[in-house]
mmCIF file of N, CA and C in Angstrom:
data_model
loop_
_atom_site.group_PDB
_atom_site.id
_atom_site.type_symbol
_atom_site.label_atom_id
_atom_site.label_comp_id
_atom_site.label_asym_id
_atom_site.label_seq_id
_atom_site.Cartn_x
_atom_site.Cartn_y
_atom_site.Cartn_z
ATOM 1 N N UNK A 1 -17.763 -23.697 -24.278
ATOM 2 C CA UNK A 1 -18.318 -22.325 -24.382
ATOM 3 C C UNK A 1 -18.096 -21.628 -25.360
ATOM 4 N N UNK A 2 -17.515 -21.851 -26.505
ATOM 5 C CA UNK A 2 -17.488 -21.223 -27.710
ATOM 6 C C UNK A 2 -18.912 -21.150 -28.110
ATOM 7 N N UNK A 3 -19.313 -20.426 -28.681
ATOM 8 C CA UNK A 3 -20.734 -20.094 -29.685
ATOM 9 C C UNK A 3 -21.877 -20.415 -28.376
ATOM 10 N N UNK A 4 -21.637 -19.804 -27.414
ATOM 11 C CA UNK A 4 -22.602 -20.032 -26.051
ATOM 12 C C UNK A 4 -22.957 -18.541 -26.198
ATOM 13 N N UNK A 5 -24.330 -18.209 -25.716
ATOM 14 C CA UNK A 5 -24.617 -17.023 -25.568
ATOM 15 C C UNK A 5 -24.281 -16.321 -24.156
ATOM 16 N N UNK A 6 -23.933 -15.280 -23.933
ATOM 17 C CA UNK A 6 -23.568 -15.089 -22.487
ATOM 18 C C UNK A 6 -24.538 -13.796 -21.854
ATOM 19 N N UNK A 7 -24.851 -13.838 -20.844
ATOM 20 C CA UNK A 7 -25.754 -12.920 -20.139
ATOM 21 C C UNK A 7 -25.448 -12.727 -18.710
ATOM 22 N N UNK A 8 -24.770 -11.186 -18.532
ATOM 23 C CA UNK A 8 -24.312 -10.938 -17.830
ATOM 24 C C UNK A 8 -25.375 -10.771 -16.681
ATOM 25 N N UNK A 9 -26.675 -10.889 -16.925
ATOM 26 C CA UNK A 9 -27.522 -10.783 -15.700
ATOM 27 C C UNK A 9 -27.987 -12.106 -15.527
ATOM 28 N N UNK A 10 -27.152 -13.270 -15.900
ATOM 29 C CA UNK A 10 -27.531 -14.388 -15.163
ATOM 30 C C UNK A 10 -26.299 -14.858 -13.939
ATOM 31 N N UNK A 11 -26.612 -15.191 -13.115
ATOM 32 C CA UNK A 11 -25.487 -14.937 -11.874
ATOM 33 C C UNK A 11 -24.354 -16.251 -12.295
ATOM 34 N N UNK A 12 -24.470 -17.006 -13.304
ATOM 35 C CA UNK A 12 -23.078 -18.047 -13.201
ATOM 36 C C UNK A 12 -22.402 -17.535 -14.642
ATOM 37 N N UNK A 13 -23.107 -16.469 -15.348
ATOM 38 C CA UNK A 13 -22.515 -16.178 -16.409
ATOM 39 C C UNK A 13 -20.874 -15.530 -15.800
ATOM 40 N N UNK A 14 -19.719 -16.005 -17.174
ATOM 41 C CA UNK A 14 -18.634 -15.660 -16.627
ATOM 42 C C UNK A 14 -18.400 -14.328 -17.436
ATOM 43 N N UNK A 15 -19.479 -13.952 -17.876
ATOM 44 C CA UNK A 15 -19.292 -12.118 -17.842
ATOM 45 C C UNK A 15 -18.877 -11.188 -17.274
ATOM 46 N N UNK A 16 -19.531 -11.713 -15.924
ATOM 47 C CA UNK A 16 -19.557 -11.213 -14.769
ATOM 48 C C UNK A 16 -18.213 -10.805 -14.119
ATOM 49 N N UNK A 17 -17.490 -12.130 -14.691
ATOM 50 C CA UNK A 17 -15.733 -11.761 -14.134
ATOM 51 C C UNK A 17 -15.203 -10.689 -14.746
ATOM 52 N N UNK A 18 -15.860 -10.711 -16.424
ATOM 53 C CA UNK A 18 -14.756 -9.935 -16.694
ATOM 54 C C UNK A 18 -15.689 -8.365 -16.607
ATOM 55 N N UNK A 19 -16.584 -8.000 -16.576
ATOM 56 C CA UNK A 19 -17.292 -7.062 -15.973
ATOM 57 C C UNK A 19 -16.247 -6.407 -14.821
ATOM 58 N N UNK A 20 -16.392 -7.590 -13.992
ATOM 59 C CA UNK A 20 -15.542 -7.233 -12.492
ATOM 60 C C UNK A 20 -14.175 -6.478 -12.755
ATOM 61 N N UNK A 21 -13.661 -7.029 -14.064
ATOM 62 C CA UNK A 21 -12.069 -6.750 -14.513
ATOM 63 C C UNK A 21 -12.065 -5.353 -15.110
ATOM 64 N N UNK A 22 -12.931 -5.324 -16.074
ATOM 65 C CA UNK A 22 -12.613 -3.744 -17.208
ATOM 66 C C UNK A 22 -13.104 -2.865 -16.174
ATOM 67 N N UNK A 23 -14.256 -2.850 -15.280
ATOM 68 C CA UNK A 23 -14.933 -2.027 -14.320
ATOM 69 C C UNK A 23 -13.884 -1.988 -13.178
ATOM 70 N N UNK A 24 -12.976 -2.437 -13.262
ATOM 71 C CA UNK A 24 -11.792 -2.125 -11.935
ATOM 72 C C UNK A 24 -11.274 -0.987 -12.394
ATOM 73 N N UNK A 25 -11.033 -0.282 -11.178
ATOM 74 C CA UNK A 25 -10.194 1.015 -11.249
ATOM 75 C C UNK A 25 -8.564 0.934 -11.834
ATOM 76 N N UNK A 26 -7.965 -0.161 -11.585
ATOM 77 C CA UNK A 26 -6.540 -0.252 -12.059
ATOM 78 C C UNK A 26 -6.687 -0.684 -13.332
ATOM 79 N N UNK A 27 -7.563 -1.634 -13.636
ATOM 80 C CA UNK A 27 -7.609 -1.942 -15.100
ATOM 81 C C UNK A 27 -8.048 -0.366 -16.111
ATOM 82 N N UNK A 28 -9.046 0.044 -16.000
ATOM 83 C CA UNK A 28 -9.033 1.604 -16.673
ATOM 84 C C UNK A 28 -7.736 2.276 -16.577
ATOM 85 N N UNK A 29 -7.087 2.349 -15.641
ATOM 86 C CA UNK A 29 -6.149 3.147 -15.712
ATOM 87 C C UNK A 29 -4.858 2.585 -16.517
ATOM 88 N N UNK A 30 -4.616 1.631 -16.162
ATOM 89 C CA UNK A 30 -3.428 0.647 -16.575
ATOM 90 C C UNK A 30 -3.970 0.486 -18.223
ATOM 91 N N UNK A 31 -5.529 0.552 -18.862
ATOM 92 C CA UNK A 31 -5.549 0.393 -20.209
ATOM 93 C C UNK A 31 -5.391 1.881 -20.516
ATOM 94 N N UNK A 32 -5.465 2.892 -20.290
ATOM 95 C CA UNK A 32 -5.582 4.209 -20.343
ATOM 96 C C UNK A 32 -3.738 4.138 -20.717
ATOM 97 N N UNK A 33 -3.087 3.838 -19.447
ATOM 98 C CA UNK A 33 -1.831 4.361 -19.735
ATOM 99 C C UNK A 33 -1.178 3.534 -20.962
ATOM 100 N N UNK A 34 -1.682 1.945 -21.359
ATOM 101 C CA UNK A 34 -0.845 1.376 -22.556
ATOM 102 C C UNK A 34 -1.562 1.795 -23.491
ATOM 103 N N UNK A 35 -2.278 3.072 -24.040
ATOM 104 C CA UNK A 35 -2.743 3.551 -25.142
ATOM 105 C C UNK A 35 -1.810 3.737 -26.135
ATOM 106 N N UNK A 36 -0.910 4.228 -25.644
ATOM 107 C CA UNK A 36 0.495 5.272 -26.210
ATOM 108 C C UNK A 36 1.374 3.993 -26.830
ATOM 109 N N UNK A 37 1.266 3.063 -26.462
ATOM 110 C CA UNK A 37 2.136 1.811 -26.847
ATOM 111 C C UNK A 37 2.822 0.997 -25.776
ATOM 112 N N UNK A 38 3.362 -0.013 -25.922
ATOM 113 C CA UNK A 38 4.246 -0.883 -25.194
ATOM 114 C C UNK A 38 5.052 0.013 -24.003
ATOM 115 N N UNK A 39 4.809 -0.465 -22.398
ATOM 116 C CA UNK A 39 5.717 -0.109 -21.581
ATOM 117 C C UNK A 39 6.405 -0.962 -20.610
ATOM 118 N N UNK A 40 7.815 -0.332 -19.859
ATOM 119 C CA UNK A 40 7.999 -1.598 -19.102
ATOM 120 C C UNK A 40 7.215 -1.550 -17.628
ATOM 121 N N UNK A 41 7.486 -2.451 -16.523
ATOM 122 C CA UNK A 41 6.654 -2.214 -15.245
ATOM 123 C C UNK A 41 6.804 -0.822 -14.818
ATOM 124 N N UNK A 42 8.086 -0.672 -14.958
ATOM 125 C CA UNK A 42 8.239 0.924 -14.130
ATOM 126 C C UNK A 42 7.478 2.269 -14.643
ATOM 127 N N UNK A 43 7.382 1.993 -15.834
ATOM 128 C CA UNK A 43 6.841 2.865 -16.544
ATOM 129 C C UNK A 43 5.420 3.096 -16.446
ATOM 130 N N UNK A 44 4.501 2.158 -16.288
ATOM 131 C CA UNK A 44 3.056 1.714 -16.053
ATOM 132 C C UNK A 44 2.997 2.333 -14.855
ATOM 133 N N UNK A 45 3.980 1.639 -13.495
ATOM 134 C CA UNK A 45 4.029 1.939 -12.181
ATOM 135 C C UNK A 45 4.094 3.565 -11.939
ATOM 136 N N UNK A 46 4.779 4.111 -12.847
ATOM 137 C CA UNK A 46 4.977 5.915 -12.339
ATOM 138 C C UNK A 46 3.934 6.421 -12.923
ATOM 139 N N UNK A 47 3.225 6.329 -14.173
ATOM 140 C CA UNK A 47 2.222 6.976 -14.340
ATOM 141 C C UNK A 47 0.823 6.450 -14.017
ATOM 142 N N UNK A 48 0.679 5.404 -13.456
ATOM 143 C CA UNK A 48 -0.473 5.311 -12.525
ATOM 144 C C UNK A 48 -0.331 5.505 -11.154
ATOM 145 N N UNK A 49 -0.441 6.929 -10.638
ATOM 146 C CA UNK A 49 -0.141 7.132 -9.422
ATOM 147 C C UNK A 49 -1.015 6.516 -8.403
ATOM 148 N N UNK A 50 0.228 6.070 -7.250
ATOM 149 C CA UNK A 50 -1.037 5.475 -6.309
ATOM 150 C C UNK A 50 -0.814 4.003 -6.201
ATOM 151 N N UNK A 51 -0.754 3.210 -7.517
ATOM 152 C CA UNK A 51 -0.776 1.882 -7.460
ATOM 153 C C UNK A 51 -0.038 0.983 -6.524
ATOM 154 N N UNK A 52 0.004 -0.124 -6.422
ATOM 155 C CA UNK A 52 1.128 -0.600 -5.514
ATOM 156 C C UNK A 52 1.818 -1.737 -6.095
ATOM 157 N N UNK A 53 2.750 -2.132 -5.824
ATOM 158 C CA UNK A 53 3.619 -2.842 -7.324
ATOM 159 C C UNK A 53 2.785 -4.249 -7.267
ATOM 160 N N UNK A 54 2.653 -4.225 -5.750
ATOM 161 C CA UNK A 54 1.762 -5.971 -5.852
ATOM 162 C C UNK A 54 0.122 -5.691 -6.824
ATOM 163 N N UNK A 55 -0.676 -4.709 -6.741
ATOM 164 C CA UNK A 55 -1.420 -4.593 -7.062
ATOM 165 C C UNK A 55 -1.511 -4.468 -8.874
ATOM 166 N N UNK A 56 -0.525 -3.908 -8.978
ATOM 167 C CA UNK A 56 0.111 -3.463 -10.704
ATOM 168 C C UNK A 56 0.210 -4.823 -11.113
ATOM 169 N N UNK A 57 0.808 -5.820 -10.429
ATOM 170 C CA UNK A 57 1.168 -7.039 -10.711
ATOM 171 C C UNK A 57 -0.118 -7.980 -10.845
ATOM 172 N N UNK A 58 -0.915 -7.970 -10.316
ATOM 173 C CA UNK A 58 -1.753 -8.825 -9.969
ATOM 174 C C UNK A 58 -2.808 -8.357 -11.300
ATOM 175 N N UNK A 59 -2.984 -6.634 -11.685
ATOM 176 C CA UNK A 59 -3.718 -6.043 -12.625
ATOM 177 C C UNK A 59 -3.447 -6.510 -13.698
ATOM 178 N N UNK A 60 -1.746 -6.477 -14.124
ATOM 179 C CA UNK A 60 -1.483 -6.985 -15.330
ATOM 180 C C UNK A 60 -1.358 -8.368 -15.413
ATOM 181 N N UNK A 61 -1.139 -9.313 -14.726
ATOM 182 C CA UNK A 61 -1.280 -10.716 -15.114
ATOM 183 C C UNK A 61 -2.861 -10.878 -15.205
ATOM 184 N N UNK A 62 -3.882 -10.133 -14.887
ATOM 185 C CA UNK A 62 -5.425 -10.775 -14.948
ATOM 186 C C UNK A 62 -5.905 -10.066 -16.304
ATOM 187 N N UNK A 63 -4.782 -9.129 -16.416
ATOM 188 C CA UNK A 63 -5.357 -8.641 -18.062
ATOM 189 C C UNK A 63 -4.857 -9.234 -19.045
ATOM 190 N N UNK A 64 -3.357 -10.124 -18.493
ATOM 191 C CA UNK A 64 -3.024 -10.963 -19.648
ATOM 192 C C UNK A 64 -3.498 -12.281 -19.868
ATOM 193 N N UNK A 65 -4.272 -12.489 -18.471
ATOM 194 C CA UNK A 65 -4.712 -14.132 -18.401
ATOM 195 C C UNK A 65 -6.092 -14.155 -19.680
ATOM 196 N N UNK A 66 -6.702 -12.905 -19.456
ATOM 197 C CA UNK A 66 -8.037 -12.363 -20.204
ATOM 198 C C UNK A 66 -7.363 -12.147 -21.897
ATOM 199 N N UNK A 67 -6.808 -12.166 -22.182
ATOM 200 C CA UNK A 67 -6.094 -11.866 -23.320
ATOM 201 C C UNK A 67 -6.054 -10.471 -23.740
ATOM 202 N N UNK A 68 -5.886 -9.399 -22.829
ATOM 203 C CA UNK A 68 -5.844 -7.620 -23.101
ATOM 204 C C UNK A 68 -4.681 -7.542 -23.277
ATOM 205 N N UNK A 69 -3.494 -8.181 -22.607
ATOM 206 C CA UNK A 69 -2.460 -7.135 -22.609
ATOM 207 C C UNK A 69 -1.666 -8.547 -22.962
ATOM 208 N N UNK A 70 -0.186 -8.219 -23.564
ATOM 209 C CA UNK A 70 0.372 -9.071 -23.726
ATOM 210 C C UNK A 70 1.899 -8.916 -22.976
ATOM 211 N N UNK A 71 2.631 -9.463 -22.795
ATOM 212 C CA UNK A 71 4.042 -9.510 -21.248
ATOM 213 C C UNK A 71 4.986 -9.988 -22.673
ATOM 214 N N UNK A 72 5.736 -9.188 -22.850
ATOM 215 C CA UNK A 72 6.948 -9.451 -23.982
ATOM 216 C C UNK A 72 8.402 -9.729 -23.039
ATOM 217 N N UNK A 73 9.238 -10.805 -22.617
ATOM 218 C CA UNK A 73 10.499 -10.699 -22.591
ATOM 219 C C UNK A 73 11.302 -10.570 -23.510
ATOM 220 N N UNK A 74 12.355 -9.688 -22.953
ATOM 221 C CA UNK A 74 13.519 -9.518 -23.954
ATOM 222 C C UNK A 74 14.790 -9.875 -23.447
ATOM 223 N N UNK A 75 15.431 -11.183 -23.831
ATOM 224 C CA UNK A 75 16.572 -11.827 -22.924
ATOM 225 C C UNK A 75 17.933 -10.772 -23.193
ATOM 226 N N UNK A 76 17.956 -10.118 -22.401
ATOM 227 C CA UNK A 76 18.953 -8.919 -22.671
ATOM 228 C C UNK A 76 19.753 -8.838 -21.132
ATOM 229 N N UNK A 77 20.764 -7.952 -20.897
ATOM 230 C CA UNK A 77 21.070 -7.769 -19.810
ATOM 231 C C UNK A 77 21.359 -6.146 -19.674
ATOM 232 N N UNK A 78 20.455 -5.992 -18.737
ATOM 233 C CA UNK A 78 19.456 -6.488 -17.874
ATOM 234 C C UNK A 78 18.345 -6.983 -18.262
ATOM 235 N N UNK A 79 17.652 -8.154 -18.062
ATOM 236 C CA UNK A 79 16.714 -8.253 -18.635
ATOM 237 C C UNK A 79 15.030 -7.323 -18.635
ATOM 238 N N UNK A 80 14.613 -7.513 -19.668
ATOM 239 C CA UNK A 80 13.635 -6.084 -19.894
ATOM 240 C C UNK A 80 12.173 -6.903 -20.719
ATOM 241 N N UNK A 81 10.923 -6.375 -19.902
ATOM 242 C CA UNK A 81 9.667 -6.898 -20.105
ATOM 243 C C UNK A 81 9.068 -6.092 -20.465
ATOM 244 N N UNK A 82 8.354 -5.920 -21.281
ATOM 245 C CA UNK A 82 7.720 -4.796 -21.537
ATOM 246 C C UNK A 82 5.914 -5.245 -21.526
ATOM 247 N N UNK A 83 4.868 -4.178 -21.561
ATOM 248 C CA UNK A 83 3.344 -5.052 -21.804
ATOM 249 C C UNK A 83 2.775 -3.864 -22.636
ATOM 250 N N UNK A 84 1.671 -4.402 -23.183
ATOM 251 C CA UNK A 84 1.592 -3.727 -24.619
ATOM 252 C C UNK A 84 0.014 -4.505 -24.470
ATOM 253 N N UNK A 85 -1.034 -3.684 -24.853
ATOM 254 C CA UNK A 85 -2.368 -3.921 -25.203
ATOM 255 C C UNK A 85 -2.496 -4.989 -26.584
ATOM 256 N N UNK A 86 -3.243 -6.225 -26.142
ATOM 257 C CA UNK A 86 -3.896 -6.896 -27.768
ATOM 258 C C UNK A 86 -4.529 -6.073 -28.333
ATOM 259 N N UNK A 87 -5.074 -6.578 -29.640
ATOM 260 C CA UNK A 87 -6.030 -6.581 -30.504
ATOM 261 C C UNK A 87 -7.514 -6.215 -29.681
ATOM 262 N N UNK A 88 -7.817 -6.925 -28.726
ATOM 263 C CA UNK A 88 -8.889 -6.989 -28.308
ATOM 264 C C UNK A 88 -8.556 -6.131 -27.003
ATOM 265 N N UNK A 89 -7.352 -5.997 -25.913
ATOM 266 C CA UNK A 89 -7.545 -4.766 -25.203
ATOM 267 C C UNK A 89 -7.558 -3.258 -25.618
ATOM 268 N N UNK A 90 -7.003 -3.516 -26.912
ATOM 269 C CA UNK A 90 -7.388 -1.842 -27.858
ATOM 270 C C UNK A 90 -8.818 -1.478 -28.176
ATOM 271 N N UNK A 91 -9.562 -2.054 -28.305
ATOM 272 C CA UNK A 91 -10.916 -2.146 -28.350
ATOM 273 C C UNK A 91 -11.695 -1.763 -27.326
ATOM 274 N N UNK A 92 -10.738 -1.556 -26.142
ATOM 275 C CA UNK A 92 -11.308 -1.363 -24.702
ATOM 276 C C UNK A 92 -11.106 0.069 -24.337
ATOM 277 N N UNK A 93 -10.141 0.856 -25.271
ATOM 278 C CA UNK A 93 -9.638 1.721 -25.254
ATOM 279 C C UNK A 93 -11.141 3.130 -25.083
ATOM 280 N N UNK A 94 -11.779 2.768 -25.933
ATOM 281 C CA UNK A 94 -12.303 4.081 -26.406
ATOM 282 C C UNK A 94 -13.497 3.746 -25.245
ATOM 283 N N UNK A 95 -14.331 2.658 -24.794
ATOM 284 C CA UNK A 95 -15.242 2.625 -24.059
ATOM 285 C C UNK A 95 -14.962 3.158 -22.342
ATOM 286 N N UNK A 96 -13.323 2.668 -22.168
ATOM 287 C CA UNK A 96 -12.893 3.080 -20.688
ATOM 288 C C UNK A 96 -12.416 4.545 -20.435
ATOM 289 N N UNK A 97 -12.552 4.874 -21.882
ATOM 290 C CA UNK A 97 -11.668 6.464 -22.131
ATOM 291 C C UNK A 97 -13.418 7.321 -21.785
ATOM 292 N N UNK A 98 -14.530 6.675 -22.539
ATOM 293 C CA UNK A 98 -15.734 7.555 -21.964
ATOM 294 C C UNK A 98 -15.905 7.228 -20.842
ATOM 295 N N UNK A 99 -15.598 6.590 -20.091
ATOM 296 C CA UNK A 99 -15.891 6.200 -18.795
ATOM 297 C C UNK A 99 -15.153 7.311 -18.031
ATOM 298 N N UNK A 100 -13.345 7.572 -18.150
ATOM 299 C CA UNK A 100 -12.828 8.503 -17.720
ATOM 300 C C UNK A 100 -13.217 10.186 -17.276
ATOM 301 N N UNK A 101 -14.006 9.791 -18.932
ATOM 302 C CA UNK A 101 -13.950 11.447 -18.976
ATOM 303 C C UNK A 101 -15.621 11.790 -18.788
ATOM 304 N N UNK A 102 -16.197 10.725 -18.440
ATOM 305 C CA UNK A 102 -17.393 10.944 -17.812
ATOM 306 C C UNK A 102 -17.220 11.468 -16.196
ATOM 307 N N UNK A 103 -16.372 10.693 -15.284
ATOM 308 C CA UNK A 103 -16.165 10.924 -14.561
ATOM 309 C C UNK A 103 -15.170 12.572 -14.116
ATOM 310 N N UNK A 104 -14.227 12.590 -15.022
ATOM 311 C CA UNK A 104 -14.274 13.952 -15.248
ATOM 312 C C UNK A 104 -14.922 14.966 -15.326
ATOM 313 N N UNK A 105 -16.100 14.921 -15.944
ATOM 314 C CA UNK A 105 -16.728 16.177 -16.014
ATOM 315 C C UNK A 105 -18.019 16.023 -15.313
ATOM 316 N N UNK A 106 -18.412 14.926 -14.183
ATOM 317 C CA UNK A 106 -19.491 14.891 -13.182
ATOM 318 C C UNK A 106 -19.388 14.518 -11.999
ATOM 319 N N UNK A 107 -17.875 14.363 -12.015
ATOM 320 C CA UNK A 107 -16.995 14.784 -10.430
ATOM 321 C C UNK A 107 -17.434 15.616 -9.549
ATOM 322 N N UNK A 108 -17.492 16.850 -9.795
ATOM 323 C CA UNK A 108 -18.182 17.914 -9.081
ATOM 324 C C UNK A 108 -19.379 18.050 -8.539
ATOM 325 N N UNK A 109 -20.562 17.190 -9.662
ATOM 326 C CA UNK A 109 -21.969 16.999 -9.103
ATOM 327 C C UNK A 109 -22.003 16.099 -8.193
ATOM 328 N N UNK A 110 -21.050 15.284 -8.582
ATOM 329 C CA UNK A 110 -21.415 13.963 -7.777
ATOM 330 C C UNK A 110 -20.445 14.514 -5.899
ATOM 331 N N UNK A 111 -19.607 15.055 -6.101
ATOM 332 C CA UNK A 111 -19.146 15.669 -4.735
ATOM 333 C C UNK A 111 -20.307 16.476 -3.951
ATOM 334 N N UNK A 112 -20.914 17.301 -4.879
ATOM 335 C CA UNK A 112 -22.145 18.040 -4.139
ATOM 336 C C UNK A 112 -22.939 16.944 -3.759
ATOM 337 N N UNK A 113 -23.307 15.884 -4.418
ATOM 338 C CA UNK A 113 -24.576 14.823 -4.300
ATOM 339 C C UNK A 113 -24.659 14.496 -2.527
ATOM 340 N N UNK A 114 -22.990 13.934 -2.981
ATOM 341 C CA UNK A 114 -22.378 13.200 -1.662
ATOM 342 C C UNK A 114 -22.232 14.291 -0.228
ATOM 343 N N UNK A 115 -22.134 15.585 -0.633
ATOM 344 C CA UNK A 115 -21.914 16.237 0.843
ATOM 345 C C UNK A 115 -23.627 16.447 1.091
ATOM 346 N N UNK A 116 -24.502 16.526 -0.002
ATOM 347 C CA UNK A 116 -26.161 16.729 0.352
ATOM 348 C C UNK A 116 -26.301 15.896 1.412
ATOM 349 N N UNK A 117 -26.053 14.536 0.803
ATOM 350 C CA UNK A 117 -26.878 13.182 1.107
ATOM 351 C C UNK A 117 -25.843 12.954 2.612
ATOM 352 N N UNK A 118 -24.939 13.296 2.919
ATOM 353 C CA UNK A 118 -24.259 12.899 3.971
ATOM 354 C C UNK A 118 -24.895 13.831 5.018
ATOM 355 N N UNK A 119 -24.675 15.295 4.766
ATOM 356 C CA UNK A 119 -25.521 16.538 5.720
ATOM 357 C C UNK A 119 -27.043 15.670 6.001
ATOM 358 N N UNK A 120 -27.597 15.250 5.162
ATOM 359 C CA UNK A 120 -29.109 14.523 5.479
ATOM 360 C C UNK A 120 -28.841 13.572 6.186
ATOM 361 N N UNK A 121 -28.021 12.541 6.498
ATOM 362 C CA UNK A 121 -28.262 11.377 6.994
ATOM 363 C C UNK A 121 -27.934 11.351 8.501
#
């Protein structure tokens, strides 16, 4: 697949899976949380309010599989594990932050549109 042209508009293109991953709510929040540097699992969970342990584990594993996050295990007592954005993961910070800002700036209008739509249906 290396050197292949990718087109997310083609049904079987693997970019669709990647878009699903980076467009996921938990991915956006985890990448934003890791923007300041490596964190332990519990620190990420504390900062991403509402994420379940299962969902956070799945998100971190998927990001690690895609090469966007690294997991470093320190052989200490007690054992310590930290998660950190890779170079590729850091390149996601700007576009994902733009999505966060867009949501914050436009949420009032979206809520208003929802109310109008729901009232008309």
